[in-house]
PDB file of C-alpha atoms and ligand atoms in Angstrom:
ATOM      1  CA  UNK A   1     -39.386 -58.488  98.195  1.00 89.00           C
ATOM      2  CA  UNK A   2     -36.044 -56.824  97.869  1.00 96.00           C
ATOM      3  CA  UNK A   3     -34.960 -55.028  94.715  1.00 98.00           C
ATOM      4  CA  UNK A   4     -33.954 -57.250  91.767  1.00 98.00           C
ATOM      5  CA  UNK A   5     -30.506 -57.007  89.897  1.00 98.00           C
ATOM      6  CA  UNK A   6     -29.689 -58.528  86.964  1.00 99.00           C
ATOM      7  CA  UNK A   7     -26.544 -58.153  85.524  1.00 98.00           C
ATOM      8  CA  UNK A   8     -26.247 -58.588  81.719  1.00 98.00           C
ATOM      9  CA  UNK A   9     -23.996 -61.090  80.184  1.00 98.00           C
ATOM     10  CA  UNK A  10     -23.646 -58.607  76.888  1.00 98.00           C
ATOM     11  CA  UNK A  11     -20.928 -56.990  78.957  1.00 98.00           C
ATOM     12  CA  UNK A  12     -19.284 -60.473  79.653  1.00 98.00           C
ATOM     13  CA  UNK A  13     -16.734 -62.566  78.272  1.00 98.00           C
ATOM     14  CA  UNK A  14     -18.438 -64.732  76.151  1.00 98.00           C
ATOM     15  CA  UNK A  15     -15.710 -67.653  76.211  1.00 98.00           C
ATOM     16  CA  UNK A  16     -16.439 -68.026  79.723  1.00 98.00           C
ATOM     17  CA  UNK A  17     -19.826 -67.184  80.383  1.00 98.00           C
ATOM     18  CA  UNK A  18     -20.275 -70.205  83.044  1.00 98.00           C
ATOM     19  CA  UNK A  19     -17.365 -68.687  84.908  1.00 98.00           C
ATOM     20  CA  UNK A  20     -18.893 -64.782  84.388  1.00 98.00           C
ATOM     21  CA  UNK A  21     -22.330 -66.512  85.695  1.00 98.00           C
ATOM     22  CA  UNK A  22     -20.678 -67.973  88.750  1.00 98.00           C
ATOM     23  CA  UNK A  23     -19.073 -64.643  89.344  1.00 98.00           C
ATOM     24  CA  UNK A  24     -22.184 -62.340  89.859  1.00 98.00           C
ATOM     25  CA  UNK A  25     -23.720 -65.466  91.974  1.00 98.00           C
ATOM     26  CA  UNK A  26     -22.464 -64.183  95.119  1.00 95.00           C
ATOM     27  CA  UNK A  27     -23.640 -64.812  98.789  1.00 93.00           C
ATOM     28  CA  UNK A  28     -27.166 -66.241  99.477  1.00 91.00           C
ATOM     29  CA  UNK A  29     -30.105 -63.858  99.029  1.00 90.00           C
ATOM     30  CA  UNK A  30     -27.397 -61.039  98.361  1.00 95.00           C
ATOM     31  CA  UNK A  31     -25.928 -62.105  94.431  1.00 98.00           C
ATOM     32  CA  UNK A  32     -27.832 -61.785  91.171  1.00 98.00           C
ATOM     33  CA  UNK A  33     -31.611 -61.950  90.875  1.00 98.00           C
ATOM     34  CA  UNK A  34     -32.107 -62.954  88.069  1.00 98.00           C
ATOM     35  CA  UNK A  35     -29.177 -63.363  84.943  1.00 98.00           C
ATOM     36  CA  UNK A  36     -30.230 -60.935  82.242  1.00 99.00           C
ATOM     37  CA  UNK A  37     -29.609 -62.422  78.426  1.00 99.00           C
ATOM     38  CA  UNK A  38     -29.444 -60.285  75.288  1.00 98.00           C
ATOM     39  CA  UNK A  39     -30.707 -61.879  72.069  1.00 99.00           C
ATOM     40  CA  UNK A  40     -30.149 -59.950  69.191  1.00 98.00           C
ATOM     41  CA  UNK A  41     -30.794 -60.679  66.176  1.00 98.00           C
ATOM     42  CA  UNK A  42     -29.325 -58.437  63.686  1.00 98.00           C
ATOM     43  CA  UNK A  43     -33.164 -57.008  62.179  1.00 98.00           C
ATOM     44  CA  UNK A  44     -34.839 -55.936  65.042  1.00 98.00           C
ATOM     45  CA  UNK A  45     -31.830 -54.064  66.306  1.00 98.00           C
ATOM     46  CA  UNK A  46     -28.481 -53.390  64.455  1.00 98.00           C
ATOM     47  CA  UNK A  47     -26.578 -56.315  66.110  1.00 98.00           C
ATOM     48  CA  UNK A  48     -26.188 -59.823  66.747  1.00 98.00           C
ATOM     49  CA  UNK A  49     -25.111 -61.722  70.102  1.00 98.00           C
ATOM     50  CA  UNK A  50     -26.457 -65.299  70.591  1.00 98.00           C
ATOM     51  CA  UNK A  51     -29.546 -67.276  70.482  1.00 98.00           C
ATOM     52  CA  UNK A  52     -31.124 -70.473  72.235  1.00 98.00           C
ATOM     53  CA  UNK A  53     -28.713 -73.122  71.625  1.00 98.00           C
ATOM     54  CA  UNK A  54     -26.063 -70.704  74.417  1.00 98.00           C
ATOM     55  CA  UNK A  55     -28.975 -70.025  76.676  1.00 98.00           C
ATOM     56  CA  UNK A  56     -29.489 -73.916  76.711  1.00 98.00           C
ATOM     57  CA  UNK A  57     -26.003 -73.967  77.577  1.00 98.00           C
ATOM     58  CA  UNK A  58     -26.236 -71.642  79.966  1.00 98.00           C
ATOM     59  CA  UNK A  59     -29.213 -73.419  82.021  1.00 98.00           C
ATOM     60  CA  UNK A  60     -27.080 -75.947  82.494  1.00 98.00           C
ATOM     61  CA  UNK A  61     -24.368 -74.037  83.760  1.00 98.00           C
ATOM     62  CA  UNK A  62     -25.705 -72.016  86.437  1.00 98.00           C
ATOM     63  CA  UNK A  63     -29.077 -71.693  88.803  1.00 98.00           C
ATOM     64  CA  UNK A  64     -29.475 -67.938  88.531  1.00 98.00           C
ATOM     65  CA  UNK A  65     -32.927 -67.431  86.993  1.00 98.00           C
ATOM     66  CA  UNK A  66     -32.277 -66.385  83.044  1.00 98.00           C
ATOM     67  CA  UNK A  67     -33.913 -62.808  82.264  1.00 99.00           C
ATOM     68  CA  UNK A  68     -33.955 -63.726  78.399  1.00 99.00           C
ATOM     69  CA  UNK A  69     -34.828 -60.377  76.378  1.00 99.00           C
ATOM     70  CA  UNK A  70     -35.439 -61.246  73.114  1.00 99.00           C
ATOM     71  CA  UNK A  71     -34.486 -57.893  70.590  1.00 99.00           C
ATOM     72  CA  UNK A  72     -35.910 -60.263  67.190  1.00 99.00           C
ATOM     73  CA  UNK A  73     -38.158 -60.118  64.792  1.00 98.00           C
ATOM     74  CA  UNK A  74     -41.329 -62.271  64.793  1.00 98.00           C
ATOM     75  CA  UNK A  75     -41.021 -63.231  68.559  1.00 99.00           C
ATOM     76  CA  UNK A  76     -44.714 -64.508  68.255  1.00 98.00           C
ATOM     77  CA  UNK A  77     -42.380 -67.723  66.079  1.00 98.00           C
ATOM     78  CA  UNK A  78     -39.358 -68.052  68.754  1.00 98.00           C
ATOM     79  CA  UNK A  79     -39.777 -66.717  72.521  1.00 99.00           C
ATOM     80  CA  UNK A  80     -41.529 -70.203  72.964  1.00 99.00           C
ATOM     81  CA  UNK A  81     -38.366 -71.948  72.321  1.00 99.00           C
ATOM     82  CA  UNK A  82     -36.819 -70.000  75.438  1.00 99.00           C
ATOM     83  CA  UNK A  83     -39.692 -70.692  77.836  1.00 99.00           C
ATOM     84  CA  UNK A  84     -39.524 -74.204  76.665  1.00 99.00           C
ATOM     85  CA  UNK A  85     -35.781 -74.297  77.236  1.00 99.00           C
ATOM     86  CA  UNK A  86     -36.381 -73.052  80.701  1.00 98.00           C
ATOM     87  CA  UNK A  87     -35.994 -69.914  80.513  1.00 99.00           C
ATOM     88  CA  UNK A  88     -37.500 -67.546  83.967  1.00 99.00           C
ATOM     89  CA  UNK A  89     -38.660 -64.924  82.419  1.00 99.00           C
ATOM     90  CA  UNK A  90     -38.939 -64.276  78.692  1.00 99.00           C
ATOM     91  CA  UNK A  91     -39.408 -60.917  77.461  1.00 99.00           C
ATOM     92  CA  UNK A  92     -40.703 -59.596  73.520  1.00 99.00           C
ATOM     93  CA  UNK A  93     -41.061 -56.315  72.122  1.00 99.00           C
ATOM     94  CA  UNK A  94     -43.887 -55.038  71.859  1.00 98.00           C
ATOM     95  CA  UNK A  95     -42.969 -53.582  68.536  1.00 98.00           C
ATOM     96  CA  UNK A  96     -41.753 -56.847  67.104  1.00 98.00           C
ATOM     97  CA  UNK A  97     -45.294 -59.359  68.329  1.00 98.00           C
ATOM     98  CA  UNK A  98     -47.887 -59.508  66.178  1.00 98.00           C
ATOM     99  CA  UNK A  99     -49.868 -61.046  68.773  1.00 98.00           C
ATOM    100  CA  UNK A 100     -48.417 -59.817  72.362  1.00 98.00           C
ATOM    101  CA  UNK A 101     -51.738 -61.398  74.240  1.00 98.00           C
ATOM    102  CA  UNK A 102     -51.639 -64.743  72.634  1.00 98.00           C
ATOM    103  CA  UNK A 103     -47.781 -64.860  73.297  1.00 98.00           C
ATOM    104  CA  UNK A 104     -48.284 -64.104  76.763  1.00 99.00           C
ATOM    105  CA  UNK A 105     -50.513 -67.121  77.177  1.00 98.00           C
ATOM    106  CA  UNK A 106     -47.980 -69.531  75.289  1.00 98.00           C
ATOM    107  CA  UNK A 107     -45.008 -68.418  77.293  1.00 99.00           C
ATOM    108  CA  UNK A 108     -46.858 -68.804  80.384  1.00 98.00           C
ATOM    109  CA  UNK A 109     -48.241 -72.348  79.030  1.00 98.00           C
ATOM    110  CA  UNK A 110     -44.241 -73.361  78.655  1.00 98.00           C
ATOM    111  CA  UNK A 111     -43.735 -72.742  82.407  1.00 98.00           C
ATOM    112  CA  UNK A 112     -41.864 -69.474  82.100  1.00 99.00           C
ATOM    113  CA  UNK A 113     -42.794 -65.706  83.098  1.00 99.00           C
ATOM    114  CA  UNK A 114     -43.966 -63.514  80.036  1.00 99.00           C
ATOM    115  CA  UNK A 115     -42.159 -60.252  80.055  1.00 99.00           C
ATOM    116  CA  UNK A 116     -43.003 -57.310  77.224  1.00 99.00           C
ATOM    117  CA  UNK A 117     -40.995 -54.319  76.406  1.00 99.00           C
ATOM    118  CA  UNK A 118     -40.956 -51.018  75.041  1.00 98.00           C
ATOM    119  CA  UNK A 119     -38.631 -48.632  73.096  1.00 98.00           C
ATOM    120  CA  UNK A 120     -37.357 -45.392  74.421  1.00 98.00           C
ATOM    121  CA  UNK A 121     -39.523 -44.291  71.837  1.00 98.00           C
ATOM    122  CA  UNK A 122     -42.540 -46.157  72.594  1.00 98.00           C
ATOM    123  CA  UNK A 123     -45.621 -44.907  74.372  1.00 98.00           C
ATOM    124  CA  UNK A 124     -46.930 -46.864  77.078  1.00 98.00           C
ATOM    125  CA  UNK A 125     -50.895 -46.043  77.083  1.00 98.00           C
ATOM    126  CA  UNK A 126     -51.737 -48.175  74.398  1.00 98.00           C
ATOM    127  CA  UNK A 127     -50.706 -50.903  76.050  1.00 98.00           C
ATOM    128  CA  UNK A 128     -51.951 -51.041  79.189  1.00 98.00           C
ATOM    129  CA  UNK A 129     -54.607 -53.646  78.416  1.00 98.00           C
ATOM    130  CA  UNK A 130     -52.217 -56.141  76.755  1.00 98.00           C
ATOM    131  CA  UNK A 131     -50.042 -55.554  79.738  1.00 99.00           C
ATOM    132  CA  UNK A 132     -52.671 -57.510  81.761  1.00 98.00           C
ATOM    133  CA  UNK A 133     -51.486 -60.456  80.342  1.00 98.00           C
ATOM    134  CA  UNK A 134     -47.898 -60.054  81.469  1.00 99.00           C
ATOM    135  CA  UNK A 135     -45.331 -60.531  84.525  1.00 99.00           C
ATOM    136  CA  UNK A 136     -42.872 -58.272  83.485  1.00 98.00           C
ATOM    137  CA  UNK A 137     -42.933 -54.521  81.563  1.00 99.00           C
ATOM    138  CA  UNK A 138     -39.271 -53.955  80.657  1.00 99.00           C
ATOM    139  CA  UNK A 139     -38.622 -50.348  79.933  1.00 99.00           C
ATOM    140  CA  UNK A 140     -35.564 -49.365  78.102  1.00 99.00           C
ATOM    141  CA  UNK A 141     -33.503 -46.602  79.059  1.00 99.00           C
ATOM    142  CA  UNK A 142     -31.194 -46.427  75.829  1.00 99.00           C
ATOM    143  CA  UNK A 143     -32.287 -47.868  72.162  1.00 98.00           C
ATOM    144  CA  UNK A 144     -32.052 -51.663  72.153  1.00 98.00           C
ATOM    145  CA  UNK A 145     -28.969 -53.124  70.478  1.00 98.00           C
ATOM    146  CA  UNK A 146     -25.820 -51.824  72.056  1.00 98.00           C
ATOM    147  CA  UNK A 147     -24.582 -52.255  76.089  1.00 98.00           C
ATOM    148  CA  UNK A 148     -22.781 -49.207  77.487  1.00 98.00           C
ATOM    149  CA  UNK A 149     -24.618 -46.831  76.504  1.00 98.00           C
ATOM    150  CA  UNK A 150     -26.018 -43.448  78.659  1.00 98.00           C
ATOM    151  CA  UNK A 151     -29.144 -43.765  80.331  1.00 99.00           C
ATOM    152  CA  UNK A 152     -32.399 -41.517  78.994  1.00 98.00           C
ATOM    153  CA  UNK A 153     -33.971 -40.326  82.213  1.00 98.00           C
ATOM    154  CA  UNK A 154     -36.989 -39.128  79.820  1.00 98.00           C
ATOM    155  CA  UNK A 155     -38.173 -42.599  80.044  1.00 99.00           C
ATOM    156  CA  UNK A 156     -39.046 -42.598  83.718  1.00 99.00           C
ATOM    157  CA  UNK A 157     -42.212 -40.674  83.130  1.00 98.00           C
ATOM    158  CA  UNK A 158     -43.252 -44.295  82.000  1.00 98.00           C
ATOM    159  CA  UNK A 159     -41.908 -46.225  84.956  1.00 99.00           C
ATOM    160  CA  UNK A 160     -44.139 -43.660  87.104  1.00 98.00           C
ATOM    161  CA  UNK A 161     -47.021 -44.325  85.072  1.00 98.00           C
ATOM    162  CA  UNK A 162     -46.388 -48.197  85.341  1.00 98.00           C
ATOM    163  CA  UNK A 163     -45.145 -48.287  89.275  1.00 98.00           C
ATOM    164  CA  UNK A 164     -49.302 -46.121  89.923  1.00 98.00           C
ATOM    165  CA  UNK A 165     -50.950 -48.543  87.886  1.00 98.00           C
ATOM    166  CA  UNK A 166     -49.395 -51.591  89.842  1.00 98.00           C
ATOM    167  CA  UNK A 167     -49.844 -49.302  93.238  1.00 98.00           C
ATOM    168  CA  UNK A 168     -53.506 -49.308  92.217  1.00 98.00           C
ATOM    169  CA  UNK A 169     -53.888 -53.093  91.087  1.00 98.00           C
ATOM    170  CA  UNK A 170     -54.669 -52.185  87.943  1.00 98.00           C
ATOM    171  CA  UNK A 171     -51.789 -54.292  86.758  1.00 98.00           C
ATOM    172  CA  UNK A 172     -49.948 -57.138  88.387  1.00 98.00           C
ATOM    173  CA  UNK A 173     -46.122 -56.808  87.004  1.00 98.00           C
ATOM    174  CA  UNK A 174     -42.750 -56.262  88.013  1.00 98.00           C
ATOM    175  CA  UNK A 175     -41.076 -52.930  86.501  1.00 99.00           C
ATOM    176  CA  UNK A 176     -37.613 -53.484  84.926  1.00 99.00           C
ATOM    177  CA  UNK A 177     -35.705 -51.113  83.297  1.00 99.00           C
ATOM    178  CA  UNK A 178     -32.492 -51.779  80.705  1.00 99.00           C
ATOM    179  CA  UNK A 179     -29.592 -49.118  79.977  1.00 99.00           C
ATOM    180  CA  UNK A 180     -27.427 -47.811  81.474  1.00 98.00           C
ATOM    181  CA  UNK A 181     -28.010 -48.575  84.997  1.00 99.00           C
ATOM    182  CA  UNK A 182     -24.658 -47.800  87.001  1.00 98.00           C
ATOM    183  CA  UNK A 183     -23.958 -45.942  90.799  1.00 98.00           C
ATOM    184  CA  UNK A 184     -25.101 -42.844  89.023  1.00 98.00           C
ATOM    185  CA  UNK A 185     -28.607 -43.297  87.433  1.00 98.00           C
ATOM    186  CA  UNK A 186     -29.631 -46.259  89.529  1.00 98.00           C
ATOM    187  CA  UNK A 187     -31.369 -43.573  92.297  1.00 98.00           C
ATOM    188  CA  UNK A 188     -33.238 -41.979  89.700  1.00 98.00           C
ATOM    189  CA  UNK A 189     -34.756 -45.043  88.453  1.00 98.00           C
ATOM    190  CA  UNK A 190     -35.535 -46.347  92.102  1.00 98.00           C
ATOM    191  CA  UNK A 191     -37.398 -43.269  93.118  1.00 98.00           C
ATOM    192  CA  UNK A 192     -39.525 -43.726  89.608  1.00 98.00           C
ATOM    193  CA  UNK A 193     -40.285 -46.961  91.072  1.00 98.00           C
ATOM    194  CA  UNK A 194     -38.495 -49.764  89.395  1.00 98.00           C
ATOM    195  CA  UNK A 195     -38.436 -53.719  90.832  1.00 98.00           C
ATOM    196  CA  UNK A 196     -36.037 -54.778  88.853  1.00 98.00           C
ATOM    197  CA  UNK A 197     -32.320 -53.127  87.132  1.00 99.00           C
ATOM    198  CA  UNK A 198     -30.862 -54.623  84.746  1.00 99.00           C
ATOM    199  CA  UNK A 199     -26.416 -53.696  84.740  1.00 99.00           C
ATOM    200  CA  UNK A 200     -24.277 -54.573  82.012  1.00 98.00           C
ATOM    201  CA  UNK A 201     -21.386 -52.641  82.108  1.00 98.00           C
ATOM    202  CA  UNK A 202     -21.670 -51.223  85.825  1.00 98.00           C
ATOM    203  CA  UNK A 203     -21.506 -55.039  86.720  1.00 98.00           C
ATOM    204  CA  UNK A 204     -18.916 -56.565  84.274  1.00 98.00           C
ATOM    205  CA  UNK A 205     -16.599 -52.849  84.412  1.00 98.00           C
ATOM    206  CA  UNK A 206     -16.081 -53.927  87.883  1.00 98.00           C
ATOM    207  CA  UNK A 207     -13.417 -55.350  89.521  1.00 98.00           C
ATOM    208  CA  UNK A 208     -15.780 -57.402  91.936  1.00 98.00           C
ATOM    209  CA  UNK A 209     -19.000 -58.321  90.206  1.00 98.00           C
ATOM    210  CA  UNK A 210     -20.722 -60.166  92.711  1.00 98.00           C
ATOM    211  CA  UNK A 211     -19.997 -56.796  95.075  1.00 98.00           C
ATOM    212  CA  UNK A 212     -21.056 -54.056  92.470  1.00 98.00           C
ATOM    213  CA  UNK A 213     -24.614 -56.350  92.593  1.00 98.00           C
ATOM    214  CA  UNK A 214     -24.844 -55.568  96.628  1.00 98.00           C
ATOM    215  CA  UNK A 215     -23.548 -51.732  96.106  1.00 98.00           C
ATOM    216  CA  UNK A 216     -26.228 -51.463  93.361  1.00 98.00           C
ATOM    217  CA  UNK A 217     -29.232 -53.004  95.406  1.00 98.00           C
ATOM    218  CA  UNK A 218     -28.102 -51.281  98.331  1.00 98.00           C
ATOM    219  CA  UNK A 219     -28.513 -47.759  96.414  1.00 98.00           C
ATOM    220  CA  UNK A 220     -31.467 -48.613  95.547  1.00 98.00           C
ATOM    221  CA  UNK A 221     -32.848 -49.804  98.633  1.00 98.00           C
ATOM    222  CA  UNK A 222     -31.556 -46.057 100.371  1.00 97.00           C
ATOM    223  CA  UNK A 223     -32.998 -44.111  97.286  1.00 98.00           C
ATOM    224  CA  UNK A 224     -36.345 -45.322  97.550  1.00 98.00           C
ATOM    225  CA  UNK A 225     -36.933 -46.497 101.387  1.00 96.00           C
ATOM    226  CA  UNK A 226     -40.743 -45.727 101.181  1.00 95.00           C
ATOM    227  CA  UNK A 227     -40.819 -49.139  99.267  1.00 96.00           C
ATOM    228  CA  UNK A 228     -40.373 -50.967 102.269  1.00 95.00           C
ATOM    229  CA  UNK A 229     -38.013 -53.229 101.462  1.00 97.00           C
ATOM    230  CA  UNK A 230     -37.048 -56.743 102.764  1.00 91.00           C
ATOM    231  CA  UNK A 231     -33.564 -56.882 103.478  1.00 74.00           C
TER     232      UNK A 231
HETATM  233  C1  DX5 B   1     -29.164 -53.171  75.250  1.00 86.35           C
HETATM  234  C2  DX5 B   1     -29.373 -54.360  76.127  1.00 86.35           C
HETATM  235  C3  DX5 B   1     -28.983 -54.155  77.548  1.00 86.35           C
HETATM  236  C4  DX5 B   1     -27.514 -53.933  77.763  1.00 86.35           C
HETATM  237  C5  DX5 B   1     -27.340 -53.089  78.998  1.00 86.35           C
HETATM  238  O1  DX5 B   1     -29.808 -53.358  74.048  1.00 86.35           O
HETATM  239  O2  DX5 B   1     -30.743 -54.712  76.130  1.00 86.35           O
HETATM  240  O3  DX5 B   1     -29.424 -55.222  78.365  1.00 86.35           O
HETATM  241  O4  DX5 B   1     -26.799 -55.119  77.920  1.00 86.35           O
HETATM  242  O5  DX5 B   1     -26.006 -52.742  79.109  1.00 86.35           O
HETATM  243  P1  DX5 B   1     -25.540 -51.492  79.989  1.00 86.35           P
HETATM  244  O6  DX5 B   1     -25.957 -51.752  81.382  1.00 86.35           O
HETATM  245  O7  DX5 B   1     -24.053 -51.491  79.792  1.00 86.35           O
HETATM  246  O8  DX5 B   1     -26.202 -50.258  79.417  1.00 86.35           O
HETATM  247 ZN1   ZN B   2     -31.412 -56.183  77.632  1.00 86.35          ZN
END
């Protein structure tokens, strides 16, 4: 595989999101991964953005894969909706499911990826065996609510941690990691180990979005060449 960016539409103009979709589609194999999708929900974080009836909308407007990370309370009541919706990958908190394992299995029964996540804040060990129901582990890098914000590099002890336990097959997930990914922390995170990078602002901030994607996964692909990369 080659690494996976996903820009985040919280850093795009939400009047025209088909048109800020189109714009980090780029060339063939070289544009977005995968569309990343804040939902906030004003109680699990501090903030609101948008919920399923604009990622419905935005299925229909574009192929890229949607990266839906859900920041809302009782996610064990809604992620469904989004893997139902057709969503590619739907992630939860872990601190927010009251039942993480179960709603693995339901997102996976509506056709999508599961994805879980933790808080800067949040320990990874005792989660390892729920994590064996999941496709994703999405580690944040700045406390969930806000884009443009500056990266923690204290969280890449975790990505280590995660990136040996996949090494070893002891889990079967991609690594992501959310906050402020840009030309300057983006190394870091690559040597830690991390599949996937999500970029708000370090996408949106630029003049040409579809070209900071290629800059980005080219960093990464020179930062951590031991990976063996496809190109
Ligand atoms: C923060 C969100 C992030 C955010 C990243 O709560 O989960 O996805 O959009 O934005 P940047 O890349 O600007 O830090
Ligand atoms: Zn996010």
């Amino acid at each position: 595989m080659h690494p996976f960016i996903a820009p985040s539409i919280l850093a795009a103009d939400f009047a025209r999101l088909a048109d800020e979709a189109a714009a980090v589609a780029g060339k063939p194999d070289r544009g977005a991964d995968w569309l990343h999708v804040d939902v906030m929900d004003a109680h699990f974080v501090p903030n609101l953005t948008i919920g399923l009836p604009v990622v419905e909308a935005l299925l229909r407007a574009t192929d890229i894969p949607l990266d839906c990370h859900l920041m809302i309370e009782d996610p064990d009541r809604w992620a469904v909706g989004y893997a139902e919706a057709g969503a590619h990958n739907v992630t939860v908190h872990v601190e927010a499911a009251h039942d993480p394992v179960a709603l693995a299995a339901d997102l996976r029964a509506a056709g999508a990826r599961a994805g879980l996540s933790i808080k800067p804040g949040t320990p990874l060990e005792p989660y390892v065996e729920t994590l064996r129901h999941y496709d994703t582990l999405l580690v944040m890098s700045v406390e969930p609510g806000f884009g443009g914000q500056s990266f923690m590099p204290e969280v890449l002890d975790k990505v280590r941690a995660a990136r040996r336990m996949v090494d070893t097959g002891h889990l079967t997930l991609l690594v992501e990691i959310d906050g402020g990914i840009n030309e300057s922390t983006i190394e870091a995170a690559a040597e830690a180990g991390v599949d996937c990078f999500v970029a708000g602002s370090a996408v949106y901030g630029a003049e040409d979005p579809a070209r900071a994607v290629e800059a980005l996964r080219e960093q990464v692909v020179r930062a951590s060449a031991h990976r063996g990369w496809a190109s």
